Amino acid sequence: MPRSPVLIGREPEKALFDRCLEQVGDGHGKTVFLVGDPGMGKSRLTSEVLRRAGDLGLVSLRGRGSAVSADIPFKPLSEALFSLARTRRPPDDPLLRPYLPALTTLVPEWREEGGAQRLESAVILAEAVLRLLTVLGRESRGGVLVLEDLHDADAGTLGVVEYLADNLAGVPALLLVNLRGHAGPARKLAGDCARRQVAEVAELPPLSPEETRRLIAACRARPGELPPDELPPEVLERLVADSEGVPYLVEEFVDALDDDPGARGIAARMAGLVPAAHELLLTGAVFGNRFPVPVVQDVAGLDDRETEAILRAATTARLIVPDEPAGEWYAFRHALTAEALSAELIPAERARLARQAARSVERLRPGLPDEWLQIAANLRLTAGETHTAGALLAEAGERYLNGGAADVAATLLERANRLQEGGPAERRAHTLLRLLHALTEGGRADRALELAREGPSDDLSMGLWQEIDLRTKLAWVAAEIGELPAGRIHVAAVRRLLESLPDEARGAAIDVIEAQLLFPDHGVNEAGPAEMAAAEALSRRAAEVAERLPLPEVACQAWERLAMLTRVHGFGEPDRCLTRMMAIAEVHGLSLWRLRAMYRLAANHNMRTGESEPLEEVLRAATQAGAVSLVHSAEASLVMTRVLRAEYKSAAETAAACVETTIRLGHTAYTQYLLMAQATLAAHQGRRDAMEQALAEFRRWGGEQSLHTPVVYGLCQAFCALLEEDRERAAESLERARAWEDDHPTLYYMTGRYGLAVLLGALAGRLTLDDWAAVHAEPAAELRWNRHFLLLARAVLLGRRGEHAAAGQAMAEARAAGEPFPQAAHLGARLVAEAALADGWGEPVVWLRAAEDHFHEAGVPAVTAACRTLLRQAGAAVSYRRAGREGVPGELRNLGVTVREHQVLLLLAERLGNVEIGRRLFISPRTVEKHVASLLAKTGLPNRAALGEHAAVLRDS
C-alpha cells in the first residue's frame, strides 16, 4: 500500500521530541504521552522518533498493548524488553543486580539459578525497569522506551508507566507512550501525570488541508519512477474533504485510487475474498487487533491449505500482516480494520464466534498455559458467560499469586470477584480468600482492610472450612496492618469454629497470627509480660504442630516469631530458633525464608560483636537472589552499624541511596529506620542542625508512632548532647527513652537504658554496684555497644570505692569492648578520665590525650576543649596544635609528643648528633638537646641510644 516515505506535518510534535532527545543526551529523562484518534498517525510519528533516536546513538525498546492482551499483565513491557533480550544478556551492574530477578517476570530468558522465583510487588518491578533504563543509558548516550496502544494495556503496565513518569527526571531516557484519546484509565493517567508536571501530553490534531494535499502527493510517489499524473482537481479536493485530515484515511483512499477508483474501504476488499475468509477474519476481529491463526482456523473449520490461501489473499488485500516470524499470530493492518470488521457483527453473532473461539482455545491449548487463560476469559466474557469468565480470571490470578506476583494477582482477582457476583458461593468464597491474600502480599493492605470490614456478602453462604480459612486470612490482614481489635475478633471467631471441627493445621496457622496480634511487629506496642508469655506459648505450639504435619512455612513463621520473643531470655535461644528455621527452609526449598533466617542471625551476631561481615554476606546473597526487601533490611542494618563504627562517609553514602529508593517504593518502615539512622549519623558527629533536619523528616514519615522513638532519644539525641558537653541534656533524653520504654515494652535494646544511661548514672553518683549488677544481668548487656558503656560504669564505681586495680582492669575491658566504636570509645574515655582524676586511679592523662587528638581530628570542638581543660587541671602539658601534627603517630601523640619533637626523634633514628639535627631543622643544638630531654621524659626510655632504637622501629613500621 502507498505510504509516504517522509513524515508530513507534525512540526510542533517533531520539535518537542527533538528537545526530549537532546535532554536525554544530557542525562535528563522525559515522559511524553502521544494522544490521538485512530488513524491519526501516532505509530508513524513514533517510528520517526525512533529513527531520530537511532541516529543519535540511543538504544530503543518498543512494545505495544492490544485488546487480546488487556488482561495479560505487563504484556507491552515484556514485548519491549524481548527486543533487548534477543540480542544480549542483561547488564551486569551493581545498581541493577538486586532487581534482575524481578525483570524475569517480563523476560523469563534472563532467569538464573538461585534467583527469586516470586515478584515481591509491581513497585519492585517498576523500580527494576527504571534501573534498567538507567544502566542502558549509561552504556550508550541514552535510551528510548516506546509503549504503543496503551489504551488497551493492563493495570499493572499503567502502574509501571506512572512510576517511571514520576521518577524518570534523573535518568537518561525518554518514555514515549501513545494511546487513543477516549476516556479510560490510560487517558486519565496521562492527564494526572501532566497535572503533576512529570509528563507532557501531545495531542495529534488532523492534518491541515495543505498538509493533506502534500501527504496525497507523497503517497502517490514511487521511488525511482516518474512522478504520477496529477489528480484532477475535483478528485484531489474530494480526497481532502473525505479524509478529514486523518492520515490513515488518506493512505486508504490513495491506495483505492491505484486499484479501482470506485473501490474504497474495507468492505470492498472483503468482498473480493472467498466466503470462508469472512468467517476467519470476523473471528479474528473478535480477538482484537491480533489473532492466533490455529484458533480462528479451527473455528472456521478450514484445513491448512485453505487457511494459507486465505491469509495470503487477505495480506495482498492489505487487511492483515504477519505478527511474528513463525506466523502463528497475525495482526490487522490497522486497529481501524479490526474495528470495522467487528462492527459488522450483530451481538448474537459476536457472542457465537467468541464462544466457539473460547472452546477452540481450550481444546488446542490444554490447561490454558501462560496467557491463554486470560485470552479464554476475555472470549467467555464477550460471549456473555460472565461467571465462567470470572472463574477463569480467578484461576489466572491464583497462578500469579503462587508465582509471587501479588500485585498482578490482585488486579485479576478483583475483576474475577466482580464477575462472579451471583455465582456459586463456594467459588466466590475461594476467590475472595485469594484476593485478600494477594492484596496484603502486594502491599495494598488498605484495600484488603476495606474488604475485611465489609465481610462476606449476605448471599455468600460458605462451608465451615471456607469460613475458617476466610476469617484466618482476615485476621492475618488485620495483624499485618496493625488493626489489632479487628484481628482479635476474627481470631476469636476461628477459635469458636475450630471447637466444633478441630483441625491441627488451621489451629497452628491461627496460633501464629494470634501471637503476632499479642506482640506486633510494627507501631507502638502496648503488650506486657503476660501478653509476651502468651505469644511465646502460642508460637511454640504452632512450631511443634507445623513441624509434625508438616507445614514448613507456618513452622518458619513460628520460629521467626519465637526468635524475637525469646530475646527476653538472651540471644542464645533466638539463635537456636533461627538456626532451626533455616534448617526447615533448606529442607523444603524455601529460599526466601532461609535468607530471612540468615539475616536475623547476622543481625544478632552484629549486635553482640559489632562485626559487620555476616550482614555483608547476607546482603550479597539477597542481592543475588533478588530479595529486594531483604536487601533493604541488610543495607539499613549496615548503615546503623557503620554509624556506630564511626564509618561516617560510607554510612552517609549508603543511607542516601537507600532512603531515596525506599521513598520511591513507598516502603514506610524502611524509610523511618533509615531517616532515624541518618539522624543518628549526624548526632554522632555533633551536627545538631543536620540531626534535627533528619528527625523532622522522620516525624513526617510517622516515625514518632514507631518502635524507633526510644532509639531517637537514647542513641541519637543523648549522644549528640554529650558531644556538646551538655550532660544534663543528655540525661534528660535518656530519661525520656526510659519513660517511653516503660509504657511501651520493646525488644530493641539500643536505647541507652542498658549502657550509656548507666554510665551517666555512675558518674553522677546515682548508681551503686548492686544497681550495676542488676542491669548487667539483663540480656541487653550482651550487646557489645551496651557492654562497652557498662564496663566503663563499673570502672567508675570501683575507682570511687578505692579498688583501683579492679577499676583499671574494668577500664581495660571497656576499651577492648569499645574497639569497634572509636567515637564512642573516646567519648567514654573522656567521661571516665574526669572521674579517674578525681579518684586517683588509671591513666586519665593518656586517655585524655588520645581523646583530645581524636575529637580535634573529628571536628568536635566542645569535647576537644573539655579534654584540654582536664589535661591542664591534671598538670599535664597541652600541646600547641601546629601544621603536621597529623603526621605524628597516635602512640606518640597520646604521650604528648609535639610535631618538632617528632621531627627530632626521626633524625635520632639516623644516629645524628645535636649539631647535625639542628642544621637540618634550622634550630640551635641547645634546642635539640631540650627536645631530646623532653622525649626521654615522655617515652620513659632510659637514654639517647634507646630513644634512637625506638625511633628506628617507628620509622620502619
mmCIF file of N, CA and C in Angstrom, residues 458-514:
data_model
loop_
_atom_site.group_PDB
_atom_site.id
_atom_site.type_symbol
_atom_site.label_atom_id
_atom_site.label_comp_id
_atom_site.label_asym_id
_atom_site.label_seq_id
_atom_site.Cartn_x
_atom_site.Cartn_y
_atom_site.Cartn_z
ATOM 1 N N ASP A 458 -24.128 -11.004 52.211
ATOM 2 C CA ASP A 458 -25.174 -11.811 52.839
ATOM 3 C C ASP A 458 -25.515 -13.058 52.043
ATOM 4 N N ASP A 459 -25.395 -12.956 50.705
ATOM 5 C CA ASP A 459 -25.789 -14.108 49.896
ATOM 6 C C ASP A 459 -24.642 -15.092 49.694
ATOM 7 N N LEU A 460 -23.494 -14.844 50.361
ATOM 8 C CA LEU A 460 -22.333 -15.708 50.190
ATOM 9 C C LEU A 460 -22.312 -16.751 51.309
ATOM 10 N N SER A 461 -23.063 -17.796 51.125
ATOM 11 C CA SER A 461 -23.071 -18.870 52.116
ATOM 12 C C SER A 461 -21.848 -19.752 51.898
ATOM 13 N N MET A 462 -21.181 -20.107 53.002
ATOM 14 C CA MET A 462 -19.927 -20.859 52.921
ATOM 15 C C MET A 462 -19.992 -22.075 53.823
ATOM 16 N N GLY A 463 -19.174 -23.036 53.476
ATOM 17 C CA GLY A 463 -18.994 -24.163 54.363
ATOM 18 C C GLY A 463 -18.123 -23.763 55.538
ATOM 19 N N LEU A 464 -18.065 -24.641 56.530
ATOM 20 C CA LEU A 464 -17.324 -24.347 57.756
ATOM 21 C C LEU A 464 -15.845 -24.102 57.461
ATOM 22 N N TRP A 465 -15.232 -24.984 56.649
ATOM 23 C CA TRP A 465 -13.805 -24.830 56.358
ATOM 24 C C TRP A 465 -13.530 -23.512 55.645
ATOM 25 N N GLN A 466 -14.412 -23.163 54.720
ATOM 26 C CA GLN A 466 -14.199 -21.911 53.992
ATOM 27 C C GLN A 466 -14.292 -20.704 54.928
ATOM 28 N N GLU A 467 -15.232 -20.729 55.857
ATOM 29 C CA GLU A 467 -15.347 -19.611 56.783
ATOM 30 C C GLU A 467 -14.124 -19.534 57.685
ATOM 31 N N ILE A 468 -13.630 -20.689 58.126
ATOM 32 C CA ILE A 468 -12.410 -20.695 58.954
ATOM 33 C C ILE A 468 -11.247 -20.096 58.177
ATOM 34 N N ASP A 469 -11.074 -20.544 56.919
ATOM 35 C CA ASP A 469 -9.947 -20.050 56.121
ATOM 36 C C ASP A 469 -10.090 -18.555 55.832
ATOM 37 N N LEU A 470 -11.323 -18.130 55.543
ATOM 38 C CA LEU A 470 -11.535 -16.724 55.242
ATOM 39 C C LEU A 470 -11.270 -15.853 56.469
ATOM 40 N N ARG A 471 -11.782 -16.268 57.606
ATOM 41 C CA ARG A 471 -11.566 -15.467 58.820
ATOM 42 C C ARG A 471 -10.098 -15.507 59.251
ATOM 43 N N THR A 472 -9.427 -16.605 59.013
ATOM 44 C CA THR A 472 -7.987 -16.668 59.303
ATOM 45 C C THR A 472 -7.239 -15.645 58.457
ATOM 46 N N LYS A 473 -7.622 -15.569 57.178
ATOM 47 C CA LYS A 473 -6.967 -14.595 56.306
ATOM 48 C C LYS A 473 -7.284 -13.166 56.742
ATOM 49 N N LEU A 474 -8.531 -12.930 57.146
ATOM 50 C CA LEU A 474 -8.901 -11.592 57.626
ATOM 51 C C LEU A 474 -8.110 -11.229 58.882
ATOM 52 N N ALA A 475 -7.912 -12.191 59.760
ATOM 53 C CA ALA A 475 -7.112 -11.943 60.964
ATOM 54 C C ALA A 475 -5.671 -11.609 60.597
ATOM 55 N N TRP A 476 -5.155 -12.324 59.610
ATOM 56 C CA TRP A 476 -3.774 -12.092 59.168
ATOM 57 C C TRP A 476 -3.639 -10.687 58.570
ATOM 58 N N VAL A 477 -4.621 -10.300 57.748
ATOM 59 C CA VAL A 477 -4.610 -8.952 57.169
ATOM 60 C C VAL A 477 -4.592 -7.905 58.284
ATOM 61 N N ALA A 478 -5.458 -8.082 59.277
ATOM 62 C CA ALA A 478 -5.532 -7.126 60.385
ATOM 63 C C ALA A 478 -4.208 -7.049 61.142
ATOM 64 N N ALA A 479 -3.571 -8.198 61.366
ATOM 65 C CA ALA A 479 -2.286 -8.217 62.074
ATOM 66 C C ALA A 479 -1.209 -7.495 61.271
ATOM 67 N N GLU A 480 -1.194 -7.693 59.948
ATOM 68 C CA GLU A 480 -0.175 -7.083 59.100
ATOM 69 C C GLU A 480 -0.253 -5.560 59.105
ATOM 70 N N ILE A 481 -1.465 -5.016 59.202
ATOM 71 C CA ILE A 481 -1.606 -3.562 59.114
ATOM 72 C C ILE A 481 -1.865 -2.918 60.465
ATOM 73 N N GLY A 482 -1.798 -3.704 61.543
ATOM 74 C CA GLY A 482 -1.913 -3.137 62.874
ATOM 75 C C GLY A 482 -3.330 -2.884 63.351
ATOM 76 N N GLU A 483 -4.327 -3.481 62.693
ATOM 77 C CA GLU A 483 -5.721 -3.365 63.155
ATOM 78 C C GLU A 483 -5.968 -4.455 64.196
ATOM 79 N N LEU A 484 -5.418 -4.276 65.394
ATOM 80 C CA LEU A 484 -5.400 -5.347 66.385
ATOM 81 C C LEU A 484 -6.791 -5.738 66.872
ATOM 82 N N PRO A 485 -7.694 -4.802 67.198
ATOM 83 C CA PRO A 485 -9.019 -5.225 67.665
ATOM 84 C C PRO A 485 -9.770 -6.062 66.625
ATOM 85 N N ALA A 486 -9.736 -5.627 65.364
ATOM 86 C CA ALA A 486 -10.412 -6.385 64.313
ATOM 87 C C ALA A 486 -9.793 -7.773 64.177
ATOM 88 N N GLY A 487 -8.462 -7.846 64.241
ATOM 89 C CA GLY A 487 -7.798 -9.141 64.147
ATOM 90 C C GLY A 487 -8.206 -10.078 65.259
ATOM 91 N N ARG A 488 -8.315 -9.549 66.467
ATOM 92 C CA ARG A 488 -8.689 -10.402 67.603
ATOM 93 C C ARG A 488 -10.115 -10.920 67.480
ATOM 94 N N ILE A 489 -11.002 -10.110 66.881
ATOM 95 C CA ILE A 489 -12.379 -10.564 66.658
ATOM 96 C C ILE A 489 -12.383 -11.775 65.729
ATOM 97 N N HIS A 490 -11.609 -11.709 64.658
ATOM 98 C CA HIS A 490 -11.565 -12.833 63.708
ATOM 99 C C HIS A 490 -10.897 -14.056 64.332
ATOM 100 N N VAL A 491 -9.871 -13.847 65.141
ATOM 101 C CA VAL A 491 -9.228 -14.979 65.822
ATOM 102 C C VAL A 491 -10.222 -15.682 66.736
ATOM 103 N N ALA A 492 -10.974 -14.890 67.480
ATOM 104 C CA ALA A 492 -11.964 -15.490 68.388
ATOM 105 C C ALA A 492 -13.007 -16.283 67.605
ATOM 106 N N ALA A 493 -13.427 -15.754 66.455
ATOM 107 C CA ALA A 493 -14.410 -16.468 65.632
ATOM 108 C C ALA A 493 -13.835 -17.784 65.121
ATOM 109 N N VAL A 494 -12.581 -17.778 64.696
ATOM 110 C CA VAL A 494 -11.952 -19.014 64.225
ATOM 111 C C VAL A 494 -11.842 -20.023 65.358
ATOM 112 N N ARG A 495 -11.474 -19.549 66.550
ATOM 113 C CA ARG A 495 -11.368 -20.460 67.700
ATOM 114 C C ARG A 495 -12.721 -21.146 67.960
ATOM 115 N N ARG A 496 -13.802 -20.392 67.886
ATOM 116 C CA ARG A 496 -15.132 -20.967 68.127
ATOM 117 C C ARG A 496 -15.467 -22.023 67.063
ATOM 118 N N LEU A 497 -15.133 -21.695 65.809
ATOM 119 C CA LEU A 497 -15.431 -22.642 64.731
ATOM 120 C C LEU A 497 -14.603 -23.912 64.862
ATOM 121 N N LEU A 498 -13.366 -23.776 65.293
ATOM 122 C CA LEU A 498 -12.498 -24.948 65.435
ATOM 123 C C LEU A 498 -12.911 -25.834 66.613
ATOM 124 N N GLU A 499 -13.642 -25.284 67.551
ATOM 125 C CA GLU A 499 -14.132 -26.115 68.651
ATOM 126 C C GLU A 499 -15.090 -27.188 68.141
ATOM 127 N N SER A 500 -15.905 -26.838 67.135
ATOM 128 C CA SER A 500 -16.859 -27.816 66.609
ATOM 129 C C SER A 500 -16.230 -28.742 65.581
ATOM 130 N N LEU A 501 -15.138 -28.325 64.978
ATOM 131 C CA LEU A 501 -14.481 -29.158 63.970
ATOM 132 C C LEU A 501 -12.970 -28.937 64.059
ATOM 133 N N PRO A 502 -12.314 -29.578 65.040
ATOM 134 C CA PRO A 502 -10.882 -29.341 65.262
ATOM 135 C C PRO A 502 -10.042 -29.694 64.031
ATOM 136 N N ASP A 503 -8.980 -28.894 63.834
ATOM 137 C CA ASP A 503 -8.059 -29.139 62.722
ATOM 138 C C ASP A 503 -6.695 -28.582 63.131
ATOM 139 N N GLU A 504 -5.711 -29.458 63.257
ATOM 140 C CA GLU A 504 -4.403 -29.032 63.772
ATOM 141 C C GLU A 504 -3.723 -28.017 62.859
ATOM 142 N N ALA A 505 -3.806 -28.243 61.552
ATOM 143 C CA ALA A 505 -3.125 -27.346 60.620
ATOM 144 C C ALA A 505 -3.690 -25.933 60.723
ATOM 145 N N ARG A 506 -5.007 -25.826 60.692
ATOM 146 C CA ARG A 506 -5.620 -24.497 60.794
ATOM 147 C C ARG A 506 -5.392 -23.894 62.181
ATOM 148 N N GLY A 507 -5.333 -24.732 63.194
ATOM 149 C CA GLY A 507 -5.049 -24.249 64.543
ATOM 150 C C GLY A 507 -3.653 -23.659 64.640
ATOM 151 N N ALA A 508 -2.679 -24.311 63.989
ATOM 152 C CA ALA A 508 -1.304 -23.788 64.009
ATOM 153 C C ALA A 508 -1.231 -22.434 63.303
ATOM 154 N N ALA A 509 -1.945 -22.314 62.189
ATOM 155 C CA ALA A 509 -1.927 -21.045 61.446
ATOM 156 C C ALA A 509 -2.504 -19.909 62.283
ATOM 157 N N ILE A 510 -3.609 -20.167 62.977
ATOM 158 C CA ILE A 510 -4.223 -19.103 63.783
ATOM 159 C C ILE A 510 -3.400 -18.814 65.031
ATOM 160 N N ASP A 511 -2.647 -19.808 65.526
ATOM 161 C CA ASP A 511 -1.757 -19.581 66.675
ATOM 162 C C ASP A 511 -0.692 -18.527 66.340
ATOM 163 N N VAL A 512 -0.091 -18.664 65.156
ATOM 164 C CA VAL A 512 0.957 -17.713 64.762
ATOM 165 C C VAL A 512 0.373 -16.310 64.628
ATOM 166 N N ILE A 513 -0.806 -16.221 64.039
ATOM 167 C CA ILE A 513 -1.431 -14.904 63.856
ATOM 168 C C ILE A 513 -1.769 -14.278 65.206
ATOM 169 N N GLU A 514 -2.314 -15.080 66.131
ATOM 170 C CA GLU A 514 -2.661 -14.540 67.438
ATOM 171 C C GLU A 514 -1.412 -14.084 68.186
#
